[in-house]
Every structure is written in C-alpha cells, then in structure tokens.
Coordinates of C-alpha atoms in Angstrom, one line a residue:
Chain C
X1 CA 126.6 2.8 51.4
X2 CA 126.1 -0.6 52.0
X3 CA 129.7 -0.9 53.7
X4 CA 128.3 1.4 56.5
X5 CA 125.5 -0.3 56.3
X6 CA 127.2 -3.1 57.5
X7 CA 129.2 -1.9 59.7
X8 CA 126.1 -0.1 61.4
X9 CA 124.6 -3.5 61.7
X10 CA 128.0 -4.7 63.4
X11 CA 128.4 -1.9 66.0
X12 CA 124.0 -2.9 67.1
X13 CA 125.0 -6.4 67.4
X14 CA 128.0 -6.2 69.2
X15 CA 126.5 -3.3 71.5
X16 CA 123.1 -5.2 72.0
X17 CA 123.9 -8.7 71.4
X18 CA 121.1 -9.2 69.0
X19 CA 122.0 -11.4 66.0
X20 CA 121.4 -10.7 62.5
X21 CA 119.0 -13.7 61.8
X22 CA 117.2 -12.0 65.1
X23 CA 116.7 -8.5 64.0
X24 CA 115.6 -9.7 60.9
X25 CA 112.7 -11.4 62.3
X26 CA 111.8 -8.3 64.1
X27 CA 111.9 -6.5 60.8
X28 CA 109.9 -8.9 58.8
X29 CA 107.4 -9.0 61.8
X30 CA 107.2 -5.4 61.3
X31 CA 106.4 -5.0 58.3
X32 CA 104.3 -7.6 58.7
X33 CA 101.9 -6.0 61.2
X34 CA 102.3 -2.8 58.9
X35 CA 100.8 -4.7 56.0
X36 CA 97.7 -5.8 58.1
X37 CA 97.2 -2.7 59.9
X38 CA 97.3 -0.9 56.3
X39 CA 94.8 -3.9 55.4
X40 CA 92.5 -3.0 58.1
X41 CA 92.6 0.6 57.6
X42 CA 92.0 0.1 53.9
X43 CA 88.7 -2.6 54.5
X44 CA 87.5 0.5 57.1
X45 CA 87.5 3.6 54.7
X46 CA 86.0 0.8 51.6
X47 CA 83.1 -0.5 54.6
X48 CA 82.6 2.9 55.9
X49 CA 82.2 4.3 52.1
X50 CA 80.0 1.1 51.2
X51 CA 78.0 2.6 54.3
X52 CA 77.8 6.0 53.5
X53 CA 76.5 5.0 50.3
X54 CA 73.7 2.9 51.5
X55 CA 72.5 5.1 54.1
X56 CA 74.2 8.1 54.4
X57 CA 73.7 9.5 51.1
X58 CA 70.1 8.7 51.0
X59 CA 69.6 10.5 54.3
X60 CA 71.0 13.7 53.2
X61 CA 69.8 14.1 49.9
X62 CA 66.4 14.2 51.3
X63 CA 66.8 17.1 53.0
X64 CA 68.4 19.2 51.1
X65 CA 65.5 20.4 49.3
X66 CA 64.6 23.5 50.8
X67 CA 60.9 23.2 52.2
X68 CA 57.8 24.8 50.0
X69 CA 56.6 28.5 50.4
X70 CA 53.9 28.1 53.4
X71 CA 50.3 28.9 52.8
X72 CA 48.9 32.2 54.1
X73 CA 45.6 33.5 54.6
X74 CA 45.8 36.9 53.3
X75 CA 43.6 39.6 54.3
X76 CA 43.5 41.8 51.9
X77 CA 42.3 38.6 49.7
X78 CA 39.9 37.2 52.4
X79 CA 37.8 40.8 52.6
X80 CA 36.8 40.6 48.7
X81 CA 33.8 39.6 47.5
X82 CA 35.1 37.3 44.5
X83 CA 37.0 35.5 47.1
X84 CA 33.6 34.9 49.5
X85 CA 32.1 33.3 46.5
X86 CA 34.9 31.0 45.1
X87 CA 35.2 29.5 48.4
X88 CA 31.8 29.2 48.9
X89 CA 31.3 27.3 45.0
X90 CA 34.6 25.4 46.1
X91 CA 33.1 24.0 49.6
X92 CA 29.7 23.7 47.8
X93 CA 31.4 21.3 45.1
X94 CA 33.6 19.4 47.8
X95 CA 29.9 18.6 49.4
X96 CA 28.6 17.6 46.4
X97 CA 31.4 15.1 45.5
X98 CA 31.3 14.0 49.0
X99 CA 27.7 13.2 48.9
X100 CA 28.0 11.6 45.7
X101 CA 30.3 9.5 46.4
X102 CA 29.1 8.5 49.8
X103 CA 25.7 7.8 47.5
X104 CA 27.8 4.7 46.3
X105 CA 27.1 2.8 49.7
X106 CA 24.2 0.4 49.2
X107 CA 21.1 1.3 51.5
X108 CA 19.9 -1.9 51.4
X109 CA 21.5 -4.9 53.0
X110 CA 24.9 -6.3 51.5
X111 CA 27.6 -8.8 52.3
X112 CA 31.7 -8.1 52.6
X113 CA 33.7 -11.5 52.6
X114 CA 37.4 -10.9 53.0
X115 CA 39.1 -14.1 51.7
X116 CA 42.6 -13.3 53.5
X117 CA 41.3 -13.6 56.7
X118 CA 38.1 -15.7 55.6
X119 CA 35.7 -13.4 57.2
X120 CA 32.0 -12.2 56.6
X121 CA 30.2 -9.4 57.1
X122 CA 26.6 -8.9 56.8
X123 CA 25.2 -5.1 56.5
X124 CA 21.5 -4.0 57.1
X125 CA 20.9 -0.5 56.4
X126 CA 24.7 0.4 56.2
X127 CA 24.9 -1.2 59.7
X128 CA 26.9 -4.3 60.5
X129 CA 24.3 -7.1 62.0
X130 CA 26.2 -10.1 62.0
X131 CA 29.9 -11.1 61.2
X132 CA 31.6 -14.7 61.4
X133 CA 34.4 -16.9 59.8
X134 CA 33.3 -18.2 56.4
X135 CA 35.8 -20.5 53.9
X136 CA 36.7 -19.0 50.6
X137 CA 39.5 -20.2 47.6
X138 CA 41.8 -22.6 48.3
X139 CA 44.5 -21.3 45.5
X140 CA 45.1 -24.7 44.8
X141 CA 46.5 -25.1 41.2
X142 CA 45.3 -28.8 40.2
X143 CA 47.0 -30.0 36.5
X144 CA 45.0 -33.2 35.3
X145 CA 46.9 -35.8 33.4
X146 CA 45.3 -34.5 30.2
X147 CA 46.5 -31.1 30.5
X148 CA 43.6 -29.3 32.0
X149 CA 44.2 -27.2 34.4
X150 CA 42.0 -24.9 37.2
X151 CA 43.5 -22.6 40.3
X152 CA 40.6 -22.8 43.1
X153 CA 40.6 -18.8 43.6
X154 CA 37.4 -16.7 44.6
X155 CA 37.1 -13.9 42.1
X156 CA 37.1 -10.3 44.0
X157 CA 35.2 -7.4 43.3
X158 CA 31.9 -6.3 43.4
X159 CA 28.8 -9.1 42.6
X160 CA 25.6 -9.0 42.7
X161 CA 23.1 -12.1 44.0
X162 CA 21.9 -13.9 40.8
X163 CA 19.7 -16.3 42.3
X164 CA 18.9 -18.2 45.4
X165 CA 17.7 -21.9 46.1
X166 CA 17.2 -23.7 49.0
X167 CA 18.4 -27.5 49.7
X168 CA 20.7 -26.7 46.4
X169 CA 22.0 -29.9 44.6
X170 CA 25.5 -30.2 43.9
X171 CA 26.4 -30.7 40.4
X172 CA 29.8 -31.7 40.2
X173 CA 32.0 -30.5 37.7
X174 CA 34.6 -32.6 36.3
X175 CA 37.7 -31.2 38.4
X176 CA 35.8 -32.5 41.2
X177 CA 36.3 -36.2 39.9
X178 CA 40.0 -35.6 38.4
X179 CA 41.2 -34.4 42.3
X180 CA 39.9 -37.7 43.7
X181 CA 41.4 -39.6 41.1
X182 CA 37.9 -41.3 40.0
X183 CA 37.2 -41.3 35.9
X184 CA 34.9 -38.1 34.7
X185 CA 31.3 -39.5 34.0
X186 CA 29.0 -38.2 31.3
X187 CA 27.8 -34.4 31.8
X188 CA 24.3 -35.9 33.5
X189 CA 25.2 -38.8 34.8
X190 CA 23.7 -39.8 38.0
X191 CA 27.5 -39.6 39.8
X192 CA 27.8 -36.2 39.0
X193 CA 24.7 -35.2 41.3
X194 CA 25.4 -34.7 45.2
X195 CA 22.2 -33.7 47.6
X196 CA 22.9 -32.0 51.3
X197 CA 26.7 -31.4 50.3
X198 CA 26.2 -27.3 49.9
X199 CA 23.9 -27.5 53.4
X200 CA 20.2 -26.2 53.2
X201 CA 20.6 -22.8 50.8
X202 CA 22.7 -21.6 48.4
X203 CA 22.9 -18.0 46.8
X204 CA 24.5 -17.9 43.3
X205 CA 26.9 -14.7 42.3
X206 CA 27.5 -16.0 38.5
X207 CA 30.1 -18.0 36.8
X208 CA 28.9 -20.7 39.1
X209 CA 30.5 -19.3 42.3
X210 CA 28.2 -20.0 44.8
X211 CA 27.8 -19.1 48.8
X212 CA 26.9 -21.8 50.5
X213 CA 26.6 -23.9 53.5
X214 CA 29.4 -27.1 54.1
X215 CA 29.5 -30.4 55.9
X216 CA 33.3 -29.5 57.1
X217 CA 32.4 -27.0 59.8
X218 CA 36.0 -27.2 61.4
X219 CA 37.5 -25.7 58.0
X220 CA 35.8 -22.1 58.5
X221 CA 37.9 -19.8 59.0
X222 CA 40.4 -21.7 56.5
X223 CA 40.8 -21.8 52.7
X224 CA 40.0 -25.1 52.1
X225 CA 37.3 -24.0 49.0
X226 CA 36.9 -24.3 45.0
X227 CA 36.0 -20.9 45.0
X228 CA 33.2 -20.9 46.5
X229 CA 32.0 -19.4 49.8
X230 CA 31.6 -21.9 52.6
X231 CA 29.2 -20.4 55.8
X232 CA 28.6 -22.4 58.7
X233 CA 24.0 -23.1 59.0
X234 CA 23.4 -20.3 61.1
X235 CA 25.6 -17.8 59.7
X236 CA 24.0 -18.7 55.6
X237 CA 20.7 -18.2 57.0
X238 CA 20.9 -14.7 58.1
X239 CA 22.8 -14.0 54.9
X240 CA 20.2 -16.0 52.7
X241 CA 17.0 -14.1 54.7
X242 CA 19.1 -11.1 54.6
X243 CA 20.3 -11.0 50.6
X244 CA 17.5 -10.9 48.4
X245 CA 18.1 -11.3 44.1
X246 CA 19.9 -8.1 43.5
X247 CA 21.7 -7.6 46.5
X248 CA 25.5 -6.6 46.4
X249 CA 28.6 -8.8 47.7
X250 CA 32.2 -7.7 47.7
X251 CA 34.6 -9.6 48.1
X252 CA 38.3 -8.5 48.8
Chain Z
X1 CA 128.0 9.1 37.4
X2 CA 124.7 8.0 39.8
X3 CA 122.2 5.4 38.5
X4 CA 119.3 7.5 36.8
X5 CA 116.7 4.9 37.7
X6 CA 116.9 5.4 41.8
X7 CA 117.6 8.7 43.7
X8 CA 121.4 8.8 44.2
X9 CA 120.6 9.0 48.5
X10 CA 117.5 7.0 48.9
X11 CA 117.9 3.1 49.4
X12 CA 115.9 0.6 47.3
X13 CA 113.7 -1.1 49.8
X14 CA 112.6 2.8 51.1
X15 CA 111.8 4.0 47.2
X16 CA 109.4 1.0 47.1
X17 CA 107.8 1.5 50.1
X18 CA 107.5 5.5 48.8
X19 CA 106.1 3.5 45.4
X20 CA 103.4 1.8 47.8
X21 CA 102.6 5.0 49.7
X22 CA 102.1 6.7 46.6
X23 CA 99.9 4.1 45.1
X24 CA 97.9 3.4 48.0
X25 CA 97.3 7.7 48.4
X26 CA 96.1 7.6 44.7
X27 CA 93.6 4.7 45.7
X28 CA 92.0 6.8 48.1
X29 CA 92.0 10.1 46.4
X30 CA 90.2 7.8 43.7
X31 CA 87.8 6.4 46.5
X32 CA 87.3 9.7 47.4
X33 CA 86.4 11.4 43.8
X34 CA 84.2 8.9 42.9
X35 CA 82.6 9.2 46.5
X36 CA 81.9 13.2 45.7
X37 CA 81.0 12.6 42.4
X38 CA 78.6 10.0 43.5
X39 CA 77.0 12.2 46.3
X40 CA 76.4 15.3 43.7
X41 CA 74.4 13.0 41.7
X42 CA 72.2 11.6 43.8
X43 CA 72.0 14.9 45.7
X44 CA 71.0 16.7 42.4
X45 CA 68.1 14.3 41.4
X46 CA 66.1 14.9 44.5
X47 CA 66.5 18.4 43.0
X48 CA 65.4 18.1 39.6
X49 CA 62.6 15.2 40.6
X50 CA 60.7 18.5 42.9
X51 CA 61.4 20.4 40.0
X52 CA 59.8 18.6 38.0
X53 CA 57.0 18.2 39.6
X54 CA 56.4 21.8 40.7
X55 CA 56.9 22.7 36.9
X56 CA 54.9 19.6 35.8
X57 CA 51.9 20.3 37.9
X58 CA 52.1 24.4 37.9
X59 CA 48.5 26.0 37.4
X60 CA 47.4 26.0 34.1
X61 CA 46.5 29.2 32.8
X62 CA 42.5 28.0 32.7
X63 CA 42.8 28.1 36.3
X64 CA 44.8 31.2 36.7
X65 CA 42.2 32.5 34.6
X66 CA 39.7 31.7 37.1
X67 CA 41.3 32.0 40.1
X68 CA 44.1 34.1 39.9
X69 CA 47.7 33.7 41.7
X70 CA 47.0 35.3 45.0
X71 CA 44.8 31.9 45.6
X72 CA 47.9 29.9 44.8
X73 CA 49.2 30.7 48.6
X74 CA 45.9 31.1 50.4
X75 CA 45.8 28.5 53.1
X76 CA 41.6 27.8 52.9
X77 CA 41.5 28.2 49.2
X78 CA 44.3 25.2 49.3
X79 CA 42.8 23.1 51.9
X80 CA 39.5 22.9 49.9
X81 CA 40.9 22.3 46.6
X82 CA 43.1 19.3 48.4
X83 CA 39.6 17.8 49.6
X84 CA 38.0 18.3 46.5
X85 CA 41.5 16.6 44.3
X86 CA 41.3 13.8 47.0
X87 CA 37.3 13.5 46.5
X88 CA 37.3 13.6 42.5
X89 CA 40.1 10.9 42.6
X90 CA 38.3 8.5 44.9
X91 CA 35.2 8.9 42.6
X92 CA 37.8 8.0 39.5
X93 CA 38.9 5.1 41.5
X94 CA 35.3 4.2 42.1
X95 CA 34.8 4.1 38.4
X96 CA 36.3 0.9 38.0
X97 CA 35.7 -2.4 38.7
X98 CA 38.8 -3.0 40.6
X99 CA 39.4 -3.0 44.5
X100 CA 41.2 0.3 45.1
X101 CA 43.4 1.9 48.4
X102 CA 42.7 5.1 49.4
X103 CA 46.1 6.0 52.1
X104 CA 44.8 9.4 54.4
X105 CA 47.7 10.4 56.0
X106 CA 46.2 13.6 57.6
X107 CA 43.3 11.3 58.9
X108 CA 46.4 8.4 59.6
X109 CA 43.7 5.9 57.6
X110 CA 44.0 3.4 54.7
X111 CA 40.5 2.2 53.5
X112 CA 40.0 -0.8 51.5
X113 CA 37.4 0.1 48.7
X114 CA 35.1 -1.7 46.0
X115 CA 32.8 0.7 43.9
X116 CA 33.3 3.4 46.8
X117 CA 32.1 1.4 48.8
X118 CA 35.0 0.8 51.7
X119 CA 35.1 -2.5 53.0
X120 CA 38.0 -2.2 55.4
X121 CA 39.3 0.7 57.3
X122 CA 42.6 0.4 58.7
X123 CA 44.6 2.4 61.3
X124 CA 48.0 3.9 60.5
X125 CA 50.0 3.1 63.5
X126 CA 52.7 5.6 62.1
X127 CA 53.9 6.9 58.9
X128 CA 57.1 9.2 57.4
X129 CA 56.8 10.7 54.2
X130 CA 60.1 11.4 52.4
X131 CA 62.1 14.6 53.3
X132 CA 62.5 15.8 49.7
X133 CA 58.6 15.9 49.5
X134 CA 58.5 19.0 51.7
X135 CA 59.6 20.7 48.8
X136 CA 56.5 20.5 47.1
X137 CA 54.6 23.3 46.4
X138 CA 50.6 22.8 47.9
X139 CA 49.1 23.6 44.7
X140 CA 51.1 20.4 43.3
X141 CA 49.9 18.1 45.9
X142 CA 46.2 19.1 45.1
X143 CA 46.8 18.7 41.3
X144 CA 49.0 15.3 41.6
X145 CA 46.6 13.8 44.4
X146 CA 43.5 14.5 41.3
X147 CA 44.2 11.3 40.0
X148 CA 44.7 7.9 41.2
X149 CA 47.9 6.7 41.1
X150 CA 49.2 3.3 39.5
X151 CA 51.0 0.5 41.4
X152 CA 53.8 0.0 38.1
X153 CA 55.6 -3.1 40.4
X154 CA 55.6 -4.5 43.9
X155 CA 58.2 -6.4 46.1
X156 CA 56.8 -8.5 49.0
X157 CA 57.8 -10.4 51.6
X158 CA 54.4 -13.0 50.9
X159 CA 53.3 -14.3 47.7
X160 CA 50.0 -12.5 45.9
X161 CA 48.5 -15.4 45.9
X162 CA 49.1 -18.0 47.4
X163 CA 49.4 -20.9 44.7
X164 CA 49.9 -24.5 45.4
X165 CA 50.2 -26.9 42.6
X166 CA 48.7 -30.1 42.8
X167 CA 49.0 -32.9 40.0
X168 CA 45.9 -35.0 39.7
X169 CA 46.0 -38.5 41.3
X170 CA 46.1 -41.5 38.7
X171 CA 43.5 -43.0 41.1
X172 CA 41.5 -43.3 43.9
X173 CA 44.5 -45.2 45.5
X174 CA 47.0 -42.6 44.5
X175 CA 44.5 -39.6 45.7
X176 CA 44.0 -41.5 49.1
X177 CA 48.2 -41.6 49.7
X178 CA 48.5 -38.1 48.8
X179 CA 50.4 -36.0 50.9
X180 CA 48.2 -33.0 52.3
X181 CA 49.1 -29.5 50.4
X182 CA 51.4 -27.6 52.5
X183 CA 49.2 -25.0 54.3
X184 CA 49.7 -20.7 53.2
X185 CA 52.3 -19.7 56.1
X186 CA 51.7 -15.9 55.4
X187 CA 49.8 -15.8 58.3
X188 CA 52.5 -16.3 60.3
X189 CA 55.3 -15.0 58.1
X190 CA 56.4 -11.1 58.2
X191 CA 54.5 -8.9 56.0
X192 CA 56.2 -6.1 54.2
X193 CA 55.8 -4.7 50.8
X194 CA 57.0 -2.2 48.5
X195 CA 54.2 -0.4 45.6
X196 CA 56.4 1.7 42.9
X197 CA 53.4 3.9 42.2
X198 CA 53.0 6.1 38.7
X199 CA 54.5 9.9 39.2
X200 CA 57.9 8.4 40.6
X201 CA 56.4 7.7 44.1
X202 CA 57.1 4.5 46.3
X203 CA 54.6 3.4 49.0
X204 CA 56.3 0.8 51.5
X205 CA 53.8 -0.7 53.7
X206 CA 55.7 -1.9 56.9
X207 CA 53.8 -4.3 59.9
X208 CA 54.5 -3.7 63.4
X209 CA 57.2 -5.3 64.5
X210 CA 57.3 -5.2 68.5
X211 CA 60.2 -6.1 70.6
X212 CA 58.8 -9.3 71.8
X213 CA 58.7 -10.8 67.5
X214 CA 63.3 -10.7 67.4
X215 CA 62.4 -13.0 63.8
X216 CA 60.3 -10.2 62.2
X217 CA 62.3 -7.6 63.4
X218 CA 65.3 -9.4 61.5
X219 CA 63.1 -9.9 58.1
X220 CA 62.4 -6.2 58.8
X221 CA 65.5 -5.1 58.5
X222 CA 66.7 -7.8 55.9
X223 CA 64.0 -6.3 53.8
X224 CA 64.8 -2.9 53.8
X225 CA 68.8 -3.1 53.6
X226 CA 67.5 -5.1 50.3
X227 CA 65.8 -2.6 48.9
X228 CA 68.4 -0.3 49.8
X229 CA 71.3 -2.3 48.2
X230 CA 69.0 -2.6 44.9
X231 CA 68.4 0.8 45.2
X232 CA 72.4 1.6 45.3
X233 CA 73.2 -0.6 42.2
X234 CA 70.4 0.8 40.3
X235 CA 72.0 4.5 41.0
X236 CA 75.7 3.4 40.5
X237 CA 75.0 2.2 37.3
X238 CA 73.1 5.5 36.2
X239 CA 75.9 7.2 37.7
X240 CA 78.7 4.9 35.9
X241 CA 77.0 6.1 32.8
X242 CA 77.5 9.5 33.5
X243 CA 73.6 10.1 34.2
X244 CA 71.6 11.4 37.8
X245 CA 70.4 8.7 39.1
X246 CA 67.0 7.4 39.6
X247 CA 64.8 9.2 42.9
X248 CA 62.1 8.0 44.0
X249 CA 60.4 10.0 47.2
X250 CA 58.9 7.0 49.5
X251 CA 56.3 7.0 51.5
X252 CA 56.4 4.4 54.9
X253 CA 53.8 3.7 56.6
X254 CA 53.4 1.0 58.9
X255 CA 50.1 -1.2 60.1
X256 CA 49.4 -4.2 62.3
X257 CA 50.3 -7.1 61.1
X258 CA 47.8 -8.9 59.9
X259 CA 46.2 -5.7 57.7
X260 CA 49.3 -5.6 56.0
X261 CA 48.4 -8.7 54.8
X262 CA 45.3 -8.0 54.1
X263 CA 46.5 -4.8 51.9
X264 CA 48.9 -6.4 50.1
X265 CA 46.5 -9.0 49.2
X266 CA 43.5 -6.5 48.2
X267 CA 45.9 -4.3 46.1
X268 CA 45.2 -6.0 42.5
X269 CA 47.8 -6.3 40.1
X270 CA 48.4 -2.8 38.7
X271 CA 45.6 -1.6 40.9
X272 CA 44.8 2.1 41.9
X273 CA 45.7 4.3 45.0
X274 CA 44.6 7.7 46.3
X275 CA 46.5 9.3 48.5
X276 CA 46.1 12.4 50.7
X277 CA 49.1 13.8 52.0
X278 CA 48.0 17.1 53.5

C-alpha cells in the first residue's frame, strides 16, 4: 500500500513537476481551510440555535394555543324573560358601582401635586382652575456624623389639610443645622426660629409636611425640597384661598 | 492476518477523519435533541398555564346556579359582567390607602389613582397582549380581572427613587466646599420597566422611542434582549431539571416618555393594578 503510494506520488511529480514539500503545503492548506470552514459552520448552527432560543421559540409558543370559543348572542336565550331581568339587575349593579365609585371624587375643591414632574393642580368643583410648577422631595439621604440619618422624600397618598397659617415661622429642625455643618442648638433656642423663609402662608398636611411658599423661585419645577411642598406667591395663594381645613391633597 | 484495530482497505489518516465526521454528526444530532426537547417544553407550558387558568377560574356552581351555562357564551351577558369585574376591582383598589394603576386596554387608557380618585390619565400610544392569552375563555377574564392584581417584582431602567447620599459637613467650611449633589438624570434617561404581576402575568411598560432618539432606541432594545436572555436561563434551567418551564403571558404597552416615568414612579412597592383587557 504505501509502496504505491509512493510510487503514485512519483508518477504526479514527475508528470506535473510539483515537489513533494509543494504538494504538501497544498494539503496542509487544505485541510486547513476545511478546519475553519467546519469552524464557521459549527459557530452558525450554535448562533442560529442560541437565536431560535431567544426569539424563535418564544414567538411560536404563543400561538399555538388555539384561540377561545367566541361569544354569541343567542336567540333563543335573548327572547326569555329570566334573561331580560338578569341583564337588566346586571346593568343596574354595573351603574351602581360606577356611581359609587365615581362618588369617591371630592366635590369640593382639592389639590394633585405630582412630585415626578413637580407639578400642581388645583380642582374647584371637580374642575381644574389653576395648575403650575411647584418643588417637592429632594430624595436626598443626609447621614450625620452621629449616625442619624433622614431621606428628604414627600410622602404620597391621600392627605387631608390639617391647618393653615399665614406669615408661618420656620422652626428648624435639627437636620437643618447638621446639612450646613453649624452645631444643633437647644429645641427653643432663638437660632432655630426663621421668619419669611416659608413665604406669606403655609397649609400643614401632618407629620410636619407642610405646603408652602419659598424664597428660591428658580428651583420650581425642581426637587430641591425636605419634603415639603414649595409654591411660587401667586400659585400658594389660590391654593391657600382655595383649600380650606379639611380639604384633600394627593400626591403621587 | 490484517490488523484488527483499522479496516484492512481504509488508510489511517481517512479513518480519523471518518472518527471526526462521526463525532462532529453526533454533536449536532445532540444540538438538535436538546433543541426539540427544549421547544416541547416551553411549547407545553403555554398550554398548561391557559389551562390552568380556564380551570382555575371556571364558574363556580353558585353562579351556575344563578345564571346557568347558556350565559357563559352570551356576548352582552359577558360584556356586562367584564364591566361590573373591572368596576368591583377598581372599588377594591380604592380601599386602600395606596396609589393604584388601573391599564384599559379596550379604552387604550392607564389612570393614575389615589382613593378612586384618578389623578393622571394617560394615553396608550399602542399595546400587544400575549398571543397565548387569546386562549382564554371570556368568563375567565371577567373572574381574573375581579381582583386587583399585585406587582410581586419590577425591573427598571430608572431607580424608584431617586436616592442621593449626602454625609453631613464637619462645618460650615466643609458644607460651603461641598460639591453640589449630582442632579436625578431620569428625566433624560430611557424609561422602561417590567411589573411581574400576581396570577403569572407580566406588564412591560415601554416609552416611545421615535426615530430621531438612536440612544433610546439602543436601551430599548438592550432592555428587552435582557429580559429575554434572563428569561431563557431561567427556562433552561427548569428544563435541565427535567421540569416545563416557567410562562409568563406579557402584556406591552407603550406611553410617552415622560408618563412612563411618571408610572413607574406612582406604582408603590408591591402596589395594586386593574386591568381590563376586553
């Protein structure tokens, strides 16, 4: 075998007048490219499988599910007496509901502050009268030295106006010292008392979260707050005149 | 005598490369199997997830009782029980003290509510609801849609909340050279998020991304081929345990951009969503 092997090899060289050390390179480069273009086709089937399992298969499973029998109005059904009533009980008790639950809307005046986009609105009589930028919650997480801690958030949810004052007096809590670096005073020390800060009214919605006016008039529309809700003058007197003790405020 | 380990006419260097052939056939038959056995899996859970829910959420016999089957396929008698599940679970989501969604799909409308009072209305630019979901039978919708469901766990492309830490200056000096806070970008980054809901359901929440935003358009698609290759470890591993993978139907709807912020921000943690799909 090998001797004819040889000899096969022999009778190509001497009829072509390639050299062995030639047509060896050929070979190796041959099998060479076979290699790589087994390598490709191999990284194709594994990327198109990796494929079909991402997006294929998701794609047809979902319909495969034959669809759901179709509702029908039938006729024989529709002519009954028995069915006349239970739609009429059914559309009876969908008004209800309805009603009821469009009850939930306050009739009197009301206030929506969304904090993502720091904006007010002011209803009268389910109406909107008046909507404008407003600051709310910074999310600021300040850590003291002595390991207090507070996150400047505005709570969300429904509230109702606990009180309102005008030319309100800032009573500074002790966060408000520890952010400015200055040592926290005694609770009724004079330092802890600022006039005109919170503008000319301010209408309390509990826990101390107040809405109220601001000296920093560029930072509406930005949350810059302690929780709070900044308004510019204008803007906090309509809501102060508008809002009475009671009224609701949602905030979202 | 011939040598018993090679073939007495083949050469050496061909039985190797027969050896490789061999090898590399059995690689892809084995590609392939695993391939098959992968796609009857995940094309059985779809399956059993309907199933289950048709069974799950079958009349009771109270209702037959009342009603009897024939209603079951009557198209008014369905419509007004749909409006009346979709109106007893926004009063149930009113109940609580938390800010609910309510997503109408028929009405292409997501409202923002507090107390039932809604304090945003949104527009649905468009929406897809999962194939597999046509498969549900209309009496199941009205029973599933009753009740409020869940968000179990989100994924987002912005924070909840946008926290910034801030340690306390030492002193007046040390608060006057202190850097400002760097400002929320969510405003200006891509908004997209993900709610797994209770019942098995996904709500993915999608902005607009035009032609003219290329950047979003790539966080779009980042996003969901994401949630797509999560998705497909989550079911090879089910289905390397010889169990059907996870399904979860998803509903996509997509908004303007800044409402989607403003959604994903309302939505409290483990907060409540009705939904009205017919």
């Amino acid at each position: 075998m090998e001797g004819l092997k040889r000899a096969a090899k022999k009778a190509l060289e001497t009829a072509t007048g390639i050299s062995p050390g030639l047509l060896e390179n050929i070979r190796s480069r041959q099998r060479m490219l076979a290699i790589l273009l087994h390598l490709f086709i191999a990284v194709m089937v594994f990327t198109l499988a990796f494929l079909f399992l991402l997006t294929g298969v998701p794609v047809i499973r979902e319909n495969l599910i034959p669809p759901a029998s179709k509702p029908v109005s039938d006729s024989s059904l529709v002519s009954g007496k028995a069915y006349t009533q239970k739609i009429n009980s059914l559309r009876k008790e969908v008004t209800t509901i309805e009603r009821r639950f469009d009850a939930m809307t306050p009739g009197q005046n009301y206030l929506i502050i969304n904090t993502t986009d720091n904006r007010f609105y002011l209803y009268r009589h389910r109406t909107l009268v008046r909507e404008g930028f407003c600051s709310s919650g910074s999310y600021i997480h300040l850590k003291s030295h002595d390991e207090r801690e507070w996150i400047f958030r505005t709570p969300r949810g429904m509230f109702r106006v606990l009180g309102k004052a005008t030319y309100p007096v800032w009573r500074k809590p002790d966060w408000a010292f520890i952010e400015e670096g200055i040592p926290v005073p005694p609770p009724d020390h004079h330092s802890r008392f600022e006039y005109g800060a919170l503008g000319d009214y301010a209408l309390s919605i509990g826990d101390g979260y107040l809405i109220h006016g601001t000296l920093y008039k560029r930072s509406l529309g930005m949350p810059v707050t302690h929780g709070c809700v900044r308004l510019n003058d204008d803007d906090l007197k309509a809501v102060f005149n508008a809002l009475s003790v009671g009224s609701k405020v949602y905030i979202y | 005598m011939p040598d018993q380990k090679t073939y007495p006419h083949t050469p050496p260097e061909e039985n190797k490369s027969a050896g490789r052939k061999a090898v590399r056939h059995l690689v892809y038959y084995i590609l392939a199997a695993i391939l098959i056995y992968y796609f009857i899996l995940a094309s059985i859970s779809p399956v059993r997830y309907i199933r289950s829910l048709n069974s799950n959420f079958t009349p009771d016999s109270v209702s037959l009782s009342k009603t009897g089957p024939e209603y079951l396929t009557d198209s008014l008698y369905l419509d007004l029980t749909g409006r009346l599940a979709f109106a007893r679970a926004r009063t149930r989501m009113a109940a609580t003290d938390s800010i609910g969604i309510t997503v109408s799909l028929p009405d292409s409308v997501i409202t923002i509510e507090i107390k039932g009072v809604t304090v945003r209305k949104i527009r649905i630019v468009e929406y897809s609801v999962a194939g597999s979901l046509r498969g549900v039978e209309d009496y199941t919708w009205t029973r599933m849609l009753a009740e409020p469901f869940t968000v179990e766990s989100e994924i987002a492309s912005i924070p909840k909340e946008p926290v910034m830490v801030k340690i306390a200056p030492r002193d007046t000096a040390e608060a006057s050279a202190m850097p400002n806070i760097v400002p929320d970008t969510s405003g200006i980054d891509p908004v997209f998020f993900r709610l797994h809901l209770s019942k098995g359901l996904r709500l993915t929440v999608l902005q607009v991304t035009g032609r003219d935003s290329r950047k979003d358009a790539v966080a779009l698609n980042r996003f969901i081929y994401r949630r797509k290759m999560n998705d497909l470890l989550v079911s090879a591993k089910h289905v390397a345990r010889f169990r059907f993978p996870p399904y979860k139907p998803e509903i996509r709807i997509v908004v303007p951009k800044e409402e989607a912020r403003v959604i994903y921000r309302a939505i409290p943690v483990s907060g409540e969503i009705v939904l009205r799909v017919k």
